Short mmCIF file of C-alpha atoms and ligand atoms in Angstrom, two decimals:
data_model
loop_
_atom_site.label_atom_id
_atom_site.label_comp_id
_atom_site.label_asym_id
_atom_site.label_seq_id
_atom_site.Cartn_x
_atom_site.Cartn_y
_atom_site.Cartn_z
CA UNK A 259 0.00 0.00 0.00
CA UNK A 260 1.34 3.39 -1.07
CA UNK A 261 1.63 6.15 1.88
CA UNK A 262 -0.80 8.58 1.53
CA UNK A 263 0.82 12.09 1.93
CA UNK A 264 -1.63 15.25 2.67
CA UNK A 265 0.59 18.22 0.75
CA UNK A 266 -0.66 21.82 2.11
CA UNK A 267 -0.39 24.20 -0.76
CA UNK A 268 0.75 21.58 -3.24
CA UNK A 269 0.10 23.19 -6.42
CA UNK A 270 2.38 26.10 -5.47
CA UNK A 271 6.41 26.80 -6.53
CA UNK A 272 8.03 23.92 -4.24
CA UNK A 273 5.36 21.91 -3.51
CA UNK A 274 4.40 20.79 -6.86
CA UNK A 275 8.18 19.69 -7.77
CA UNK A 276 7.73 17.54 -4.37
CA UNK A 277 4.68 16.31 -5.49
CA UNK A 278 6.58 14.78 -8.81
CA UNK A 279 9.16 13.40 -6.89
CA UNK A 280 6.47 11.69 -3.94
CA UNK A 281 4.87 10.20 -7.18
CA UNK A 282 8.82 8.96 -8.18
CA UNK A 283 9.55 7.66 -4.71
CA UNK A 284 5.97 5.75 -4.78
CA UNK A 285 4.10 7.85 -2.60
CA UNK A 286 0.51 8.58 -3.04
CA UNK A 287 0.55 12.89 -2.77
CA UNK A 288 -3.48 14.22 -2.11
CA UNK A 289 -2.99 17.74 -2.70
CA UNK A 290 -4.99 20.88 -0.52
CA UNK A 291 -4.74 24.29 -2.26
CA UNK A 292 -7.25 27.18 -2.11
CA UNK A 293 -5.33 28.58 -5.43
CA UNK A 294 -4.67 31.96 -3.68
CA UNK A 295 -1.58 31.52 -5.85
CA UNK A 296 -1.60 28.68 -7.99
CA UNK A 297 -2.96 27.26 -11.19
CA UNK A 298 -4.69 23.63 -11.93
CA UNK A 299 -3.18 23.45 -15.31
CA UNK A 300 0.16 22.45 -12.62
CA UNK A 301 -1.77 19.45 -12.24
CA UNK A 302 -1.69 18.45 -16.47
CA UNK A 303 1.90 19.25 -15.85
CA UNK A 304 2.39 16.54 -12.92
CA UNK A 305 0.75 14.25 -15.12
CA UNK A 306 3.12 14.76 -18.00
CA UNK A 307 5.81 14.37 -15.93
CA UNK A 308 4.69 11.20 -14.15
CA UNK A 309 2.11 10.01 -15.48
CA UNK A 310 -0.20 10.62 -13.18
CA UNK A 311 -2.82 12.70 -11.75
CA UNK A 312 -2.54 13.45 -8.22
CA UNK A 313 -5.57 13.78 -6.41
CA UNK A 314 -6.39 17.42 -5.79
CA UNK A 315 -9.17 18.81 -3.53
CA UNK A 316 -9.80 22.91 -3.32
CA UNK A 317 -9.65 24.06 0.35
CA UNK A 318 -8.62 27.14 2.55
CA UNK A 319 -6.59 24.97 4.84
CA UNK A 320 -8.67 27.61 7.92
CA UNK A 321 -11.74 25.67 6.35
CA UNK A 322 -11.94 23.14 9.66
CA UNK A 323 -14.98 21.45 7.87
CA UNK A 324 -13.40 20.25 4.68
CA UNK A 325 -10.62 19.69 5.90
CA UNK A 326 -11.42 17.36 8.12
CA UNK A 327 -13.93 15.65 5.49
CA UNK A 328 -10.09 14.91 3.56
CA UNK A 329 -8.80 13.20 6.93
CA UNK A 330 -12.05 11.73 7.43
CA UNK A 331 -12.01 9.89 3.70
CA UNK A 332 -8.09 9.05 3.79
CA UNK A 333 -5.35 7.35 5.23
CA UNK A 334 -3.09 10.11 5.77
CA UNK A 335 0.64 9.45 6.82
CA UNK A 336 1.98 12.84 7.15
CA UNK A 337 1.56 16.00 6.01
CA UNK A 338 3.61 18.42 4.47
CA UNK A 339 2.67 21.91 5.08
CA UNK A 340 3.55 24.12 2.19
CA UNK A 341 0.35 26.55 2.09
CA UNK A 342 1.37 29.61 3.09
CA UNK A 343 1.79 33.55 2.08
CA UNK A 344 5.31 34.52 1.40
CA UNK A 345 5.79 38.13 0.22
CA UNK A 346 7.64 39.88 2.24
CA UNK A 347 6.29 43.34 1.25
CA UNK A 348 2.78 42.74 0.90
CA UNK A 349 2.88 41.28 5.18
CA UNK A 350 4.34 45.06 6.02
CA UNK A 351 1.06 46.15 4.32
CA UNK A 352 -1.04 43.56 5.07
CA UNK A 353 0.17 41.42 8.43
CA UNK A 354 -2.95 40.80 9.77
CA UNK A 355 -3.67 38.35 6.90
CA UNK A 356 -0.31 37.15 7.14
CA UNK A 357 -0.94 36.13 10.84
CA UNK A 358 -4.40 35.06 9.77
CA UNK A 359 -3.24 32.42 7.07
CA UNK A 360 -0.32 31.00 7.86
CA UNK A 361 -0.75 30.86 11.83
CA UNK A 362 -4.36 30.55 11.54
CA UNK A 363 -4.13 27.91 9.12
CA UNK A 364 -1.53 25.90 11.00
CA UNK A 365 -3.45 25.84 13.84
CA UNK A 366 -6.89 24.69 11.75
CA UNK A 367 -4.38 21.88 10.17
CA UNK A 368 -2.85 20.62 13.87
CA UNK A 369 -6.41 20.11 15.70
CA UNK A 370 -7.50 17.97 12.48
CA UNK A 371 -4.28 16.06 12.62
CA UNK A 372 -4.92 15.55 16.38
CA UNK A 373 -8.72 14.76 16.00
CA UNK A 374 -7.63 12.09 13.13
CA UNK A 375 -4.41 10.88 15.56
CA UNK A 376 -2.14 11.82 12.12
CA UNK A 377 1.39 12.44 14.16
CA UNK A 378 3.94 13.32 11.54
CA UNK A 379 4.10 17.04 10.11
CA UNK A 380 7.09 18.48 7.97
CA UNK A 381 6.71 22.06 7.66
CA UNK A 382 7.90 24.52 5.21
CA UNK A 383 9.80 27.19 7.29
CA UNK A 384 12.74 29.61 6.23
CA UNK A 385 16.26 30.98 6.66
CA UNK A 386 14.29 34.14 7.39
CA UNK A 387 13.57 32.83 10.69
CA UNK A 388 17.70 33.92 11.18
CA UNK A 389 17.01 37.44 10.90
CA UNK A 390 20.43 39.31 10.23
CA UNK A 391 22.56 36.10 11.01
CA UNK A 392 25.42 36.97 13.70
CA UNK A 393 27.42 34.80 11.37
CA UNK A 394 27.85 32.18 8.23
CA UNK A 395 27.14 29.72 7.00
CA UNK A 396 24.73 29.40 9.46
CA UNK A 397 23.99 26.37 11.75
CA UNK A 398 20.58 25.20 13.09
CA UNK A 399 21.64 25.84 16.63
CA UNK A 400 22.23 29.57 15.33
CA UNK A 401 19.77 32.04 17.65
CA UNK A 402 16.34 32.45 15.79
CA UNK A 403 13.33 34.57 16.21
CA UNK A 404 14.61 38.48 15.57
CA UNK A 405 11.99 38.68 12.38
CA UNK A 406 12.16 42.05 10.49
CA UNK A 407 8.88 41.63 8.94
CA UNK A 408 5.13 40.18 9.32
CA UNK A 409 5.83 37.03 7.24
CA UNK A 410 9.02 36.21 9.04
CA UNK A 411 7.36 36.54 12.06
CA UNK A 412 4.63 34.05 11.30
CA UNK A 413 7.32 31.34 10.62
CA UNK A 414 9.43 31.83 14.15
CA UNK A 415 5.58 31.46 15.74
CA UNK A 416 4.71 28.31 13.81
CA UNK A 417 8.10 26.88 14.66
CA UNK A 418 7.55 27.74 18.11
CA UNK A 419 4.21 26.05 18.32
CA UNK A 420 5.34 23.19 16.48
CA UNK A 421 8.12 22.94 19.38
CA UNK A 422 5.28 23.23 22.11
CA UNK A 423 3.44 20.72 20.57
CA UNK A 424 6.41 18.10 19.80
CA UNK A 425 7.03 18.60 24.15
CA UNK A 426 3.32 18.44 25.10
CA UNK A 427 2.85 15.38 22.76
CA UNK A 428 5.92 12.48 22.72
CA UNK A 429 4.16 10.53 19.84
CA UNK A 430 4.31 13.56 17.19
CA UNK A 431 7.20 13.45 14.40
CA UNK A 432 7.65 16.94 13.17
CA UNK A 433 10.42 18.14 10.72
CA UNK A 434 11.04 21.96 10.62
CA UNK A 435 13.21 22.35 7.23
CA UNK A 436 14.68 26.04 6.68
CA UNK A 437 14.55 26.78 3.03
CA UNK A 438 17.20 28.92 1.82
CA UNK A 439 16.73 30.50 -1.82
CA UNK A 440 15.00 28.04 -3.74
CA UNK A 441 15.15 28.68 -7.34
CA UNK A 442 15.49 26.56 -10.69
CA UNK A 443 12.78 24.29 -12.36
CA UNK A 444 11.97 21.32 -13.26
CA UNK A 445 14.29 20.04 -16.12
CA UNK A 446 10.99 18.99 -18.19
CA UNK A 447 10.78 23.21 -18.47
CA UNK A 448 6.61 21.88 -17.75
CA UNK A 449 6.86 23.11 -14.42
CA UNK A 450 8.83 26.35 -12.55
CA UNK A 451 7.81 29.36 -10.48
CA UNK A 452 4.95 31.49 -11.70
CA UNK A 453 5.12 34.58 -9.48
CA UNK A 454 1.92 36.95 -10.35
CA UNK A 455 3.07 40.76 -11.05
CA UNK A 456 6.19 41.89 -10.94
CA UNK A 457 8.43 39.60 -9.35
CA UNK A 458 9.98 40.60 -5.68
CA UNK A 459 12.79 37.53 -6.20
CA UNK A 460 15.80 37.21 -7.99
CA UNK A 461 15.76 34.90 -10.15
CA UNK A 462 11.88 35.43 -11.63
CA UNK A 463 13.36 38.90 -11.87
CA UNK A 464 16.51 37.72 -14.23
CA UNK A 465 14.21 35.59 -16.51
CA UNK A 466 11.69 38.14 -16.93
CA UNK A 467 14.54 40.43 -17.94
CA UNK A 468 15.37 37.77 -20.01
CA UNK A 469 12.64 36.95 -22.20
CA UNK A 470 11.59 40.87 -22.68
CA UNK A 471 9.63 41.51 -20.31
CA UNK A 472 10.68 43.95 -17.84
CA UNK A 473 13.65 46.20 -18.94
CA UNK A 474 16.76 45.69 -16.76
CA UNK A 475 17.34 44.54 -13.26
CA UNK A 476 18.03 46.50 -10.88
CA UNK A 477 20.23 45.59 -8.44
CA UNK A 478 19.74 46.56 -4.84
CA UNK A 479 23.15 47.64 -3.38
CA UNK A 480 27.00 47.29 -3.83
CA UNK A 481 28.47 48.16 -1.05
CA UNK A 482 27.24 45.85 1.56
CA UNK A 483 30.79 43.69 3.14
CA UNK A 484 30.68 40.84 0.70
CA UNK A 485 33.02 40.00 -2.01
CA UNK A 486 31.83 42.14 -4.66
CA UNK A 487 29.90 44.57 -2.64
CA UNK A 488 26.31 43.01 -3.73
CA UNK A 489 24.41 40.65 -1.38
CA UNK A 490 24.88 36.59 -0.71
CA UNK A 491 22.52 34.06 -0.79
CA UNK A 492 22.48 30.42 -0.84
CA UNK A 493 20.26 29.41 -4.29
CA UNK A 494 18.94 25.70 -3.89
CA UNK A 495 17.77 24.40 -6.97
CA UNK A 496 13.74 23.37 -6.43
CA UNK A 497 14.02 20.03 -7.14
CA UNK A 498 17.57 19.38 -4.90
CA UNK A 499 14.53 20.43 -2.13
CA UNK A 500 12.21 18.63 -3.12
CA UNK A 501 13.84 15.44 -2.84
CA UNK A 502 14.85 17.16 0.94
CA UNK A 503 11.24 16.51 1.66
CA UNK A 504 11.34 12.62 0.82
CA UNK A 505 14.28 12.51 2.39
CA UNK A 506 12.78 13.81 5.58
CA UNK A 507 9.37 11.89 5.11
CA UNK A 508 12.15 8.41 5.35
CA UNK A 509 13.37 9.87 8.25
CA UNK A 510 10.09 10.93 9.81
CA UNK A 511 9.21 6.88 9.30
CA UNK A 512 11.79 6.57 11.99
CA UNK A 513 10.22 8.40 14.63
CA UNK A 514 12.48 10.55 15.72
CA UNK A 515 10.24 13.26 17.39
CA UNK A 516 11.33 17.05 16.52
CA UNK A 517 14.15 17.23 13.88
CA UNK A 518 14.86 20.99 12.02
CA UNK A 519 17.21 21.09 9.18
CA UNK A 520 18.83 23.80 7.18
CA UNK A 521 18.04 22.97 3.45
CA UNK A 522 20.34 24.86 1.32
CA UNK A 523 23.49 24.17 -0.81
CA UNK A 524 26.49 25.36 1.63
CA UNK A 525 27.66 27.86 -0.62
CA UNK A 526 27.28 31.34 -1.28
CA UNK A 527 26.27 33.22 -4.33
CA UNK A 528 26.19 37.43 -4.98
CA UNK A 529 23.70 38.60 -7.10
CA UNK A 530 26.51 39.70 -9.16
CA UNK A 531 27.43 35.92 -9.94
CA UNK A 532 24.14 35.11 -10.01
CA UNK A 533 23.47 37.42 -13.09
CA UNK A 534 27.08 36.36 -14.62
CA UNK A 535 26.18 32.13 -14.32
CA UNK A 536 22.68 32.85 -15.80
CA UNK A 537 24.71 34.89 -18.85
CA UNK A 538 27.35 32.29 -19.24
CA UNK A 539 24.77 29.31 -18.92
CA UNK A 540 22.30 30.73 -21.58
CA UNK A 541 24.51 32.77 -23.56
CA UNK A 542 21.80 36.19 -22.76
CA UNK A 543 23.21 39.61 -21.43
CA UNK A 544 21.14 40.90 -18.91
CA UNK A 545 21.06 44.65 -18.88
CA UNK A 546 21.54 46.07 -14.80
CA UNK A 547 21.81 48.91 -12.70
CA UNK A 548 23.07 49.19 -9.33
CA UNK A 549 20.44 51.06 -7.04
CA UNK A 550 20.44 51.37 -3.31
CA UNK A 551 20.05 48.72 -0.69
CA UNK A 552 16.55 47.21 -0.04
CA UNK A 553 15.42 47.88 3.20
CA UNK A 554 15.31 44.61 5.49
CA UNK A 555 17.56 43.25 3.53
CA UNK A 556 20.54 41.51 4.86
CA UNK A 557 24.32 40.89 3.69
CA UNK A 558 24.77 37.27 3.44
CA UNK A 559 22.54 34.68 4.22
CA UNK A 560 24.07 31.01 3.18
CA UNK A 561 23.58 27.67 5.71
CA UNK A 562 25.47 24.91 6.92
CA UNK A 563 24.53 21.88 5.31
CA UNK A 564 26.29 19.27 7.63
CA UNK A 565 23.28 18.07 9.40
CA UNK A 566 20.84 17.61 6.52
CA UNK A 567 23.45 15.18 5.19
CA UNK A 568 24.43 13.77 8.30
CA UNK A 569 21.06 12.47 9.19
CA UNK A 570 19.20 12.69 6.02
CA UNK A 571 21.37 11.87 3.39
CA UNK A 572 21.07 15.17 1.39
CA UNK A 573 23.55 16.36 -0.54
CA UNK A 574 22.32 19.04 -3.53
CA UNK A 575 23.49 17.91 -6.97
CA UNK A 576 22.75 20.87 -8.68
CA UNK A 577 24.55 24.22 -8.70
CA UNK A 578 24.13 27.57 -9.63
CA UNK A 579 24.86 27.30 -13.26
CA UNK A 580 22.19 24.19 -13.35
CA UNK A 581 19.26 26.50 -11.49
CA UNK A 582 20.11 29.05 -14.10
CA UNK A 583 20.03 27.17 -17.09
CA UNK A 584 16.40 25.41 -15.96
CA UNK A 585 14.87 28.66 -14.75
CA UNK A 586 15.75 29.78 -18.20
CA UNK A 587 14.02 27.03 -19.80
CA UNK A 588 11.02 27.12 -17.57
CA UNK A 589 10.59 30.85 -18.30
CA UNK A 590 11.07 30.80 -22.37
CA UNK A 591 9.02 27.73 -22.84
CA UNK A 592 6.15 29.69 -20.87
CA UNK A 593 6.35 32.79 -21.21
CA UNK A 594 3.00 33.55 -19.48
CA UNK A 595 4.00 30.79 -16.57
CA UNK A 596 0.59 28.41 -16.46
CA UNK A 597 -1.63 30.43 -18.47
CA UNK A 598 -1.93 29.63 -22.00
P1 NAD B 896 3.77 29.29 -3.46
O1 NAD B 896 3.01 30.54 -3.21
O2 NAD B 896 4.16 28.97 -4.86
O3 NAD B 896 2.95 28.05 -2.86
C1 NAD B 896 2.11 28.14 -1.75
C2 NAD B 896 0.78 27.49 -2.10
O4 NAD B 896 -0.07 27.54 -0.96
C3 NAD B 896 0.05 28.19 -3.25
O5 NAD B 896 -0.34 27.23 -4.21
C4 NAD B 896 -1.17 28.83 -2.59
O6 NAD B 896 -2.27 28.86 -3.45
C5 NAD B 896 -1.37 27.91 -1.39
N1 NAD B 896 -2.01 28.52 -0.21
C6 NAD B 896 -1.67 29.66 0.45
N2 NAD B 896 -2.48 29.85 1.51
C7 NAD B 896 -3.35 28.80 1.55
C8 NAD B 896 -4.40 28.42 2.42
N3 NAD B 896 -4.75 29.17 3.46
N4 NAD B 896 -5.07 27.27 2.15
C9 NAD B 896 -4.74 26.51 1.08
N5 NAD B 896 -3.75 26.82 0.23
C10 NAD B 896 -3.05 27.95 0.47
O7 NAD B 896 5.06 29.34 -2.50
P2 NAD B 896 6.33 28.38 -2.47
O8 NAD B 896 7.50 29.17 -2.93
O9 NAD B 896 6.03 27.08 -3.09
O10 NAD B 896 6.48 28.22 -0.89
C11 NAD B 896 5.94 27.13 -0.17
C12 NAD B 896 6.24 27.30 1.30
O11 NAD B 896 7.64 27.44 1.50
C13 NAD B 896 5.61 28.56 1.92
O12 NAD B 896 5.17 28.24 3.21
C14 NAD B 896 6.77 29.53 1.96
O13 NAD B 896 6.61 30.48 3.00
C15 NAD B 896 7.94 28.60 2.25
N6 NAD B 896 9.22 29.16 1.80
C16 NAD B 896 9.37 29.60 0.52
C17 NAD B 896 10.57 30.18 0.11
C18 NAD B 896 10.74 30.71 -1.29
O14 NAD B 896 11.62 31.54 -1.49
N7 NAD B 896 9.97 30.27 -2.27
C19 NAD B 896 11.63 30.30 1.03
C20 NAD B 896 11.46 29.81 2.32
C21 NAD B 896 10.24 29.25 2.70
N1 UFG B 897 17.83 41.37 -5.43
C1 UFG B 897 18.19 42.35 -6.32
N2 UFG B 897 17.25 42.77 -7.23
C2 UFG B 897 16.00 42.26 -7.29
C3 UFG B 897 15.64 41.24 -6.37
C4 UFG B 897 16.59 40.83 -5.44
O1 UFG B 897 19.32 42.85 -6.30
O2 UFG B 897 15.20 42.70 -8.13
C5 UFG B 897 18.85 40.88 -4.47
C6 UFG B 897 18.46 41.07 -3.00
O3 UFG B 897 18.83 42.35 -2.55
C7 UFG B 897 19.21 39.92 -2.33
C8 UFG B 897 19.20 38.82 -3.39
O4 UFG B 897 18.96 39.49 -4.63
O5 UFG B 897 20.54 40.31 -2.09
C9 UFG B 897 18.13 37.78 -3.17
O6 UFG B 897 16.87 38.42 -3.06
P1 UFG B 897 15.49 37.60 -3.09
O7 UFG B 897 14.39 38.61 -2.99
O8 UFG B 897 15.48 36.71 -4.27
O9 UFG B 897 15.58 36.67 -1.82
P2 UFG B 897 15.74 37.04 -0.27
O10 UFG B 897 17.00 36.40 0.19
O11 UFG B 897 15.57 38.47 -0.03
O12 UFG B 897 14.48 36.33 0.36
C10 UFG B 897 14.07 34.99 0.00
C11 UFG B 897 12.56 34.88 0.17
C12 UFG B 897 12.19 35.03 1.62
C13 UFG B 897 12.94 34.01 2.42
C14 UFG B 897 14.42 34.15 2.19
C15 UFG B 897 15.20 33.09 2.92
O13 UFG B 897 11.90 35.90 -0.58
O14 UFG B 897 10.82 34.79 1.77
O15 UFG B 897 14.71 34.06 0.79
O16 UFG B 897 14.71 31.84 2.62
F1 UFG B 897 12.67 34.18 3.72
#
């Protein structure tokens, strides 16, 4: 019998290219999404891929009724929790529905799991949970919890309630896995990011440049104290991740009670070398301009990946010249992202 594996959000960036790879490893993904910012036509895509169609159902996660109608009809496993806002702008100007949707929806999503005795929960948090780190690469054991914005706030709270819960209740398996800066696609180029607007991120940012539709990037400072004056991050291709996330789900079949992991390649990136591997990669100039810093923003950000491959196994095999070369191919093979 295949697991069954309730994914929060799964028609989103990461959790779809999870979803492929749960179908790979012989799980049996049932999808939640409310589509707040996702498309069906992902699930055609899945399909191509793998040849099958996972089981979707439309739900606000905060919908306590259907939801628990899915755990009532299924044999679910575990959970990974993927639904979520993420913009880190629009929870200045909006954090009470930040607060509301990913707390309140975490919350909804534990008293289900606890009325249907489900004990195992990975959850989708992020390096931003660091703040400005005191140093790098950064280790787990690194202080969290000094959030400089609404959305980063809502993951330190969830971690901390998922903490509270693993003491009050022995039996739960829960895997906290920091995502660093997941970029990339799948190498298909039938399934990437589709960020609505004007991308806030990198990379989106680059291949929109790219294909001719924004003008130039503009990168946001060069003098921060980094090695060419432009910030640092650690890029993780998507699907290096999403095999992170079977990974954990083998090691959550261990019960080993709370486990958090950094998920992120080790190494360090600027946005200068960024822009320079995606040129060399898909032989494209991409025209820049150095503006000031971005406020919140902080110098280098980049993990250390020692106990994800201790205990786990993981070990990216993609780098940055790989994440630029399938974003690329995502982007000009849909231009519009999922619409047609
Ligand atoms: P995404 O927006 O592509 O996917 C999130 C999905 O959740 C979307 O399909 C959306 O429709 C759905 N969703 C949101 N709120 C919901 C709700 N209340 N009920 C049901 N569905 C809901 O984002 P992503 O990049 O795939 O990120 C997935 C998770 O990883 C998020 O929790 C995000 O905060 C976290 N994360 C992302 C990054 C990143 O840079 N992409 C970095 C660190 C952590
Ligand atoms: N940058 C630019 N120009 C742009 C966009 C970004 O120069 O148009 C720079 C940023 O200043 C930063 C780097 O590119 O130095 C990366 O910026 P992103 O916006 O792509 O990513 P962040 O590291 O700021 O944040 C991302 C997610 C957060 C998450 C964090 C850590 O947006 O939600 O990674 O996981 F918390």
């Amino acid at each position: 019998m295949k697991k069954q594996i309730l994914v929060t959000g799964g028609l989103g960036f990461i959790g779809s290219h999870t979803v492929v790879e749960l179908i790979q490893e012989n799980y049996e993904p049932v999808i939640v999404d409310n589509l707040c910012n996702s498309k069906t036509e992902v699930l055609n895509r899945i399909k191509k891929i793998t040849g099958v169609k996972p089981e979707f159902i439309e739900l606000d996660v905060r919908d306590e009724e259907k939801l628990s109608k899915v755990f009532a009809s299924h044999n679910i496993f575990a959970v990974i929790h993927f639904a979520g806002l993420k913009a880190v702008g629009e929870s200045v100007q909006k954090p009470q529905l930040y607060y509301d949707n990913n707390i309140g929806s975490t919350e909804v999503l534990l008293k289900v799991m606890d009325k249907y005795n489900v004990k195992n929960i990975v959850f989708s948090s992020s390096a931003t949970v660091y703040g400005n780190p005191k140093r790098v690469p950064i280790y787990e054991t690194d202080p969290v919890g000094e959030f400089t914005n609404p959305y980063a706030e809502t993951k330190v709270r969830i971690e901390e309630m998922l903490i509270k819960l693993s003491k009050q209740d022995p039996k739960m398996n829960i895997a906290i896995l920091r995502y660093f800066n997941p970029i990339g696609a799948h190498k298909s180029g039938l399934m990437g990011e589709d960020p609505r607007g004007i991308p806030n991120n990198l990379m989106p940012y680059v291949t929109q440049v790219a294909v001719g539709k924004l003008p130039e990037l503009s990168i946001f400072g060069n003098d921060y104290p980094t090695k060419d004056g432009t910030g640092v991050r650690d890029y993780i291709h998507v699907v290096d991740l999403a095999i992170g996330h079977v990974l954990t789900l083998k090691k959550i079949e261990q019960n080993p009670g709370l486990v958090i992991y950094n998920l992120g390649t080790g190494v360090g990136t600027s946005v200068l070398e960024l822009v320079h591997a995606f040129e060399e990669a898909n032989g494209i100039k991409i025209a820049y301009k150095m503006v000031g810093r971005r406020p919140g923003d902080v110098p280098e950000c980049y993990a250390n990946a020692d106990k994800a491959y201790r205990e786990l196994g993981f070990k990216t095999k993609y780098n940055i010249v790989d994440c630029c070369r399938d974003s690329w191919n995502w982007q000009k093979n849909n231009p519009k992202g999922y619409d047609k």
